[in-house]
CSV table of C-alpha atoms in Angstrom, one decimal:
chain,number,residue,atom,x,y,z
A,1099,MET,CA,-78.2,-54.6,-90.5
A,1100,ASN,CA,-81.7,-53.1,-90.7
A,1101,GLN,CA,-83.4,-52.1,-94.0
A,1102,ARG,CA,-83.2,-48.4,-93.4
A,1103,LEU,CA,-79.4,-48.5,-92.9
A,1104,VAL,CA,-79.0,-50.6,-96.1
A,1105,LYS,CA,-80.9,-48.0,-98.1
A,1106,VAL,CA,-78.7,-45.2,-96.7
A,1107,ILE,CA,-75.6,-47.1,-97.7
A,1108,LEU,CA,-77.0,-47.7,-101.2
A,1109,VAL,CA,-77.9,-44.1,-101.7
A,1110,LEU,CA,-74.4,-43.0,-100.6
A,1111,ALA,CA,-72.8,-45.5,-102.9
A,1112,ILE,CA,-74.8,-44.3,-105.9
A,1113,ALA,CA,-74.0,-40.7,-105.1
A,1114,LEU,CA,-70.2,-41.5,-105.0
A,1115,LEU,CA,-70.4,-43.3,-108.3
A,1116,THR,CA,-72.3,-40.5,-110.1
A,1117,VAL,CA,-70.3,-37.5,-108.8
A,1118,PRO,CA,-67.3,-36.9,-111.1
A,1119,SER,CA,-63.9,-36.9,-109.6
A,1120,ALA,CA,-61.7,-33.8,-109.7
A,1121,ALA,CA,-59.6,-35.4,-112.4
A,1122,LYS,CA,-62.6,-36.1,-114.6
A,1123,ALA,CA,-64.5,-32.8,-113.9
A,1124,LYS,CA,-64.9,-30.8,-117.1
A,1125,LYS,CA,-62.6,-27.8,-117.0
A,1126,GLU,CA,-64.1,-24.4,-117.6
A,1127,LEU,CA,-63.5,-23.1,-121.1
A,1128,ARG,CA,-61.4,-19.9,-121.2
A,1129,SER,CA,-61.1,-17.6,-124.1
A,1130,SER,CA,-59.8,-14.1,-124.8
A,1131,ASP,CA,-60.7,-11.2,-127.1
A,1132,PRO,CA,-58.9,-11.0,-130.4
A,1133,LEU,CA,-57.0,-7.7,-130.1
A,1134,PHE,CA,-56.2,-6.8,-126.4
A,1135,GLY,CA,-55.6,-10.3,-124.9
A,1136,ILE,CA,-58.3,-9.9,-122.3
A,1137,GLY,CA,-59.0,-13.3,-120.8
A,1138,TYR,CA,-62.6,-14.2,-119.9
A,1139,SER,CA,-65.0,-17.1,-119.3
A,1140,PRO,CA,-67.6,-17.5,-122.1
A,1141,SER,CA,-70.0,-18.9,-119.6
A,1142,LYS,CA,-69.9,-15.6,-117.7
A,1143,ILE,CA,-69.1,-12.9,-120.2
A,1144,LYS,CA,-71.5,-13.1,-123.1
A,1145,PHE,CA,-70.8,-12.2,-126.7
A,1146,ASP,CA,-73.3,-13.1,-129.5
A,1147,PRO,CA,-72.5,-16.5,-131.0
A,1148,ALA,CA,-71.6,-16.5,-134.6
A,1149,PRO,CA,-74.7,-17.1,-136.8
A,1150,ALA,CA,-75.0,-20.2,-139.0
A,1151,GLU,CA,-74.3,-18.2,-142.2
A,1152,VAL,CA,-70.7,-17.6,-140.9
A,1153,PHE,CA,-70.0,-21.3,-141.0
A,1154,ARG,CA,-70.9,-21.6,-144.7
A,1155,CYS,CA,-67.3,-20.6,-145.4
A,1156,THR,CA,-65.2,-23.5,-146.6
A,1157,GLY,CA,-62.3,-22.7,-144.4
A,1158,LEU,CA,-64.5,-22.7,-141.3
A,1159,LEU,CA,-66.2,-25.9,-142.2
A,1160,GLU,CA,-62.8,-27.7,-142.2
A,1161,GLU,CA,-62.2,-27.2,-138.5
A,1162,ARG,CA,-64.6,-27.4,-135.5
A,1163,ARG,CA,-64.8,-24.0,-133.8
A,1164,LYS,CA,-66.8,-22.1,-131.2
A,1165,LEU,CA,-67.0,-18.6,-132.5
A,1166,TRP,CA,-68.4,-15.3,-131.1
A,1167,VAL,CA,-69.2,-12.0,-132.9
A,1168,PHE,CA,-66.8,-9.2,-131.8
A,1169,GLY,CA,-67.7,-6.9,-134.7
A,1170,LYS,CA,-70.4,-6.6,-137.3
A,1171,HIS,CA,-70.9,-4.2,-140.2
A,1172,LYS,CA,-73.3,-4.2,-143.2
A,1173,LYS,CA,-72.3,-2.6,-146.5
A,1174,ASP,CA,-74.6,-2.8,-149.4
A,1175,GLU,CA,-75.6,-6.5,-149.6
A,1176,VAL,CA,-72.6,-7.8,-147.7
A,1177,THR,CA,-72.6,-8.4,-144.0
A,1178,PHE,CA,-69.1,-8.5,-142.4
A,1179,TYR,CA,-68.4,-10.3,-139.2
A,1180,TYR,CA,-65.3,-10.1,-137.0
A,1181,VAL,CA,-65.3,-13.5,-135.2
A,1182,TYR,CA,-63.1,-15.1,-132.7
A,1183,GLY,CA,-63.2,-17.9,-130.1
A,1184,LEU,CA,-62.2,-21.5,-129.6
A,1185,ILE,CA,-60.9,-24.1,-131.9
A,1186,GLU,CA,-60.9,-27.9,-131.3
A,1187,ALA,CA,-57.5,-29.2,-130.2
A,1188,ASP,CA,-56.0,-31.5,-132.8
A,1189,PHE,CA,-53.6,-34.2,-131.6
A,1190,GLY,CA,-53.6,-36.0,-134.9
A,1191,ALA,CA,-56.0,-38.7,-133.8
A,1192,GLY,CA,-59.4,-37.3,-134.9
A,1193,PRO,CA,-61.9,-35.1,-133.0
A,1194,THR,CA,-61.0,-34.6,-129.3
A,1195,GLY,CA,-63.9,-32.6,-128.0
A,1196,GLU,CA,-61.3,-30.4,-126.3
A,1197,PHE,CA,-61.3,-26.7,-127.2
A,1198,GLU,CA,-58.6,-24.1,-126.9
A,1199,ALA,CA,-58.3,-20.4,-127.6
A,1200,GLN,CA,-57.4,-19.3,-131.1
A,1201,ASN,CA,-53.8,-18.1,-131.4
A,1202,ASP,CA,-54.3,-15.3,-133.9
A,1203,ASP,CA,-56.1,-12.0,-134.5
A,1204,GLY,CA,-59.5,-13.7,-135.4
A,1205,ILE,CA,-61.3,-14.0,-138.7
A,1206,ILE,CA,-63.3,-11.5,-140.8
A,1207,VAL,CA,-66.1,-13.1,-142.7
A,1208,ALA,CA,-67.9,-11.5,-145.6
A,1209,VAL,CA,-71.4,-13.0,-146.1
A,1210,ALA,CA,-73.1,-12.1,-149.4
A,1211,PRO,CA,-76.2,-13.5,-151.2
A,1212,LYS,CA,-74.0,-15.4,-153.5
A,1213,GLY,CA,-71.8,-17.0,-150.9
A,1214,CYS,CA,-69.3,-16.5,-148.1
A,1215,LYS,CA,-65.6,-15.6,-147.9
A,1216,GLU,CA,-63.2,-15.3,-145.0
A,1217,ILE,CA,-59.7,-14.0,-144.3
A,1218,GLY,CA,-57.6,-13.7,-141.2
A,1219,ALA,CA,-58.1,-10.4,-139.5
A,1220,GLY,CA,-54.3,-10.0,-139.4
A,1221,TYR,CA,-54.3,-9.4,-143.2
A,1222,ALA,CA,-56.8,-6.5,-142.8
A,1223,LEU,CA,-54.7,-5.0,-139.9
A,1224,SER,CA,-51.4,-5.5,-141.6
A,1225,PRO,CA,-49.2,-2.6,-142.7
A,1226,ASP,CA,-48.1,-4.7,-145.7
A,1227,PRO,CA,-49.9,-3.4,-148.8
A,1228,LYS,CA,-50.0,-7.0,-150.3
A,1229,ALA,CA,-51.8,-8.3,-147.2
A,1230,ARG,CA,-54.2,-5.4,-147.2
A,1231,LYS,CA,-55.0,-6.0,-150.8
A,1232,MET,CA,-55.9,-9.6,-150.1
A,1233,ALA,CA,-58.4,-8.3,-147.4
A,1234,ALA,CA,-59.7,-5.6,-149.8
A,1235,ASP,CA,-60.3,-8.3,-152.5
A,1236,ILE,CA,-63.1,-9.8,-150.3
A,1237,GLY,CA,-64.5,-6.4,-149.5
A,1238,VAL,CA,-62.6,-5.6,-146.3
A,1239,THR,CA,-61.7,-2.1,-147.3
A,1240,ASP,CA,-60.4,0.6,-144.9
A,1241,ASP,CA,-63.9,1.9,-144.2
A,1242,VAL,CA,-65.2,-1.6,-143.4
A,1243,LEU,CA,-62.3,-2.3,-141.1
A,1244,SER,CA,-62.8,1.0,-139.3
A,1245,ALA,CA,-66.5,0.2,-138.7
A,1246,LEU,CA,-65.7,-3.3,-137.5
A,1247,LEU,CA,-63.1,-2.0,-135.0
A,1248,SER,CA,-65.5,0.6,-133.7
A,1249,ASP,CA,-68.2,-2.1,-133.2
A,1250,LEU,CA,-65.7,-4.4,-131.6
A,1251,ILE,CA,-64.7,-1.9,-129.0
A,1252,ALA,CA,-68.3,-1.0,-128.3
A,1253,ARG,CA,-69.2,-4.6,-127.8
A,1254,GLU,CA,-66.3,-5.2,-125.4
A,1255,VAL,CA,-67.1,-2.1,-123.4
A,1256,LYS,CA,-70.6,-3.4,-122.9
A,1257,ALA,CA,-69.5,-7.0,-122.2
A,1258,PHE,CA,-66.9,-6.0,-119.6
A,1259,GLY,CA,-69.0,-3.6,-117.7
A,1260,GLY,CA,-68.4,-0.1,-119.1
A,1261,VAL,CA,-65.6,2.0,-120.4
A,1262,ASN,CA,-63.5,2.2,-117.2
A,1263,ASN,CA,-63.7,-1.5,-116.6
A,1264,PHE,CA,-62.8,-2.2,-120.2
A,1265,LEU,CA,-59.8,0.1,-120.1
A,1266,ALA,CA,-58.7,-1.4,-116.8
A,1267,LYS,CA,-58.8,-4.9,-118.3
A,1268,VAL,CA,-56.8,-3.7,-121.3
A,1269,LYS,CA,-54.2,-2.5,-118.9
A,1270,GLU,CA,-54.3,-5.7,-116.9
A,1271,ALA,CA,-53.8,-7.8,-120.1
A,1272,GLY,CA,-50.3,-6.3,-120.3
A,1273,ILE,CA,-50.0,-5.8,-124.1
A,1274,PRO,CA,-48.1,-2.5,-124.6
A,1275,GLU,CA,-50.2,0.0,-126.4
A,1276,SER,CA,-47.3,0.8,-128.7
A,1277,SER,CA,-47.4,-2.8,-130.0
A,1278,LEU,CA,-51.1,-2.6,-131.0
A,1279,GLU,CA,-51.8,-2.1,-134.7
A,1280,PRO,CA,-52.1,1.7,-135.5
A,1281,GLN,CA,-55.8,1.4,-136.3
A,1282,VAL,CA,-56.6,-0.3,-133.0
A,1283,ARG,CA,-54.4,2.1,-131.1
A,1284,ALA,CA,-56.2,5.1,-132.6
A,1285,LYS,CA,-59.6,3.7,-131.6
A,1286,LEU,CA,-58.4,3.0,-128.1
A,1287,HIS,CA,-57.0,6.5,-127.7
A,1288,ALA,CA,-60.3,7.9,-128.8
A,1289,LEU,CA,-62.1,5.9,-126.2
A,1290,LYS,CA,-59.7,7.2,-123.5
A,1291,GLU,CA,-60.5,10.7,-124.6
A,1292,GLN,CA,-64.2,10.0,-124.2
A,1293,ALA,CA,-63.6,8.6,-120.8
A,1294,GLY,CA,-61.5,11.6,-119.8
A,1295,ALA,CA,-64.2,14.0,-121.1
A,1296,LYS,CA,-66.8,12.3,-119.0
A,1297,ARG,CA,-64.6,12.8,-115.9
A,1298,GLY,CA,-64.5,16.5,-116.6
A,1299,ALA,CA,-61.5,16.8,-118.9
A,1300,THR,CA,-61.5,19.9,-121.1
A,1301,SER,CA,-60.4,18.2,-124.3
A,1302,THR,CA,-63.1,17.5,-126.9
A,1303,PRO,CA,-63.5,13.7,-127.4
A,1304,THR,CA,-63.2,12.2,-130.8
A,1305,PRO,CA,-66.0,9.7,-131.7
A,1306,LEU,CA,-64.7,6.2,-132.5
A,1307,ASP,CA,-66.4,6.3,-135.9
A,1308,ASN,CA,-64.4,9.4,-136.8
A,1309,ILE,CA,-61.0,7.9,-136.2
A,1310,PRO,CA,-59.5,7.3,-139.6
A,1311,VAL,CA,-58.1,3.9,-140.7
A,1312,ASN,CA,-55.3,4.3,-143.2
A,1313,GLY,CA,-56.6,7.8,-144.0
A,1314,ILE,CA,-60.3,6.6,-144.4
A,1315,ARG,CA,-62.9,7.6,-141.8
């Protein structure tokens, strides 16, 4: 066997050893948005990653997460973030390095000069007055929630390629509009009005920021 052939065989052997098998290949991470169930690949559809200040919250330090910003609003000295993403899978044997989509409505984080607080977005969106009060206690009042939802929809419209593409993806996701929280449904309806107006509809569109949440604009 000549030297040239030996080199070719060695190169091929090394290549086979270094190429991961299909079984070991790292699977692509999948996530979804927190409200409409729109699935997407974070490597292709880009949302802003949650800033370091978000992870100062005690509850978020306890678990490993990959979070993206879906809504942001500043009121006085407090910055509110609506974040959602992936959480590390826990099989009871320590860190796994495997991440899966959160199975909730996301998290609203209130970052102030004196510290950070967080609450599940489901509390802010809940029709239950007790749950709403818990959200309001950390500053997520109706006006803050309305601003966060407006920003969330604006970010998703941009990320998914425009109003029509976004609305198509909402429809494809298959969540009945009637099952959405009233605040979210109102914002979505306003967006559809805007889209209709641009196509030549005669109705006057209602800006997203003017849609009331629990009576508050």
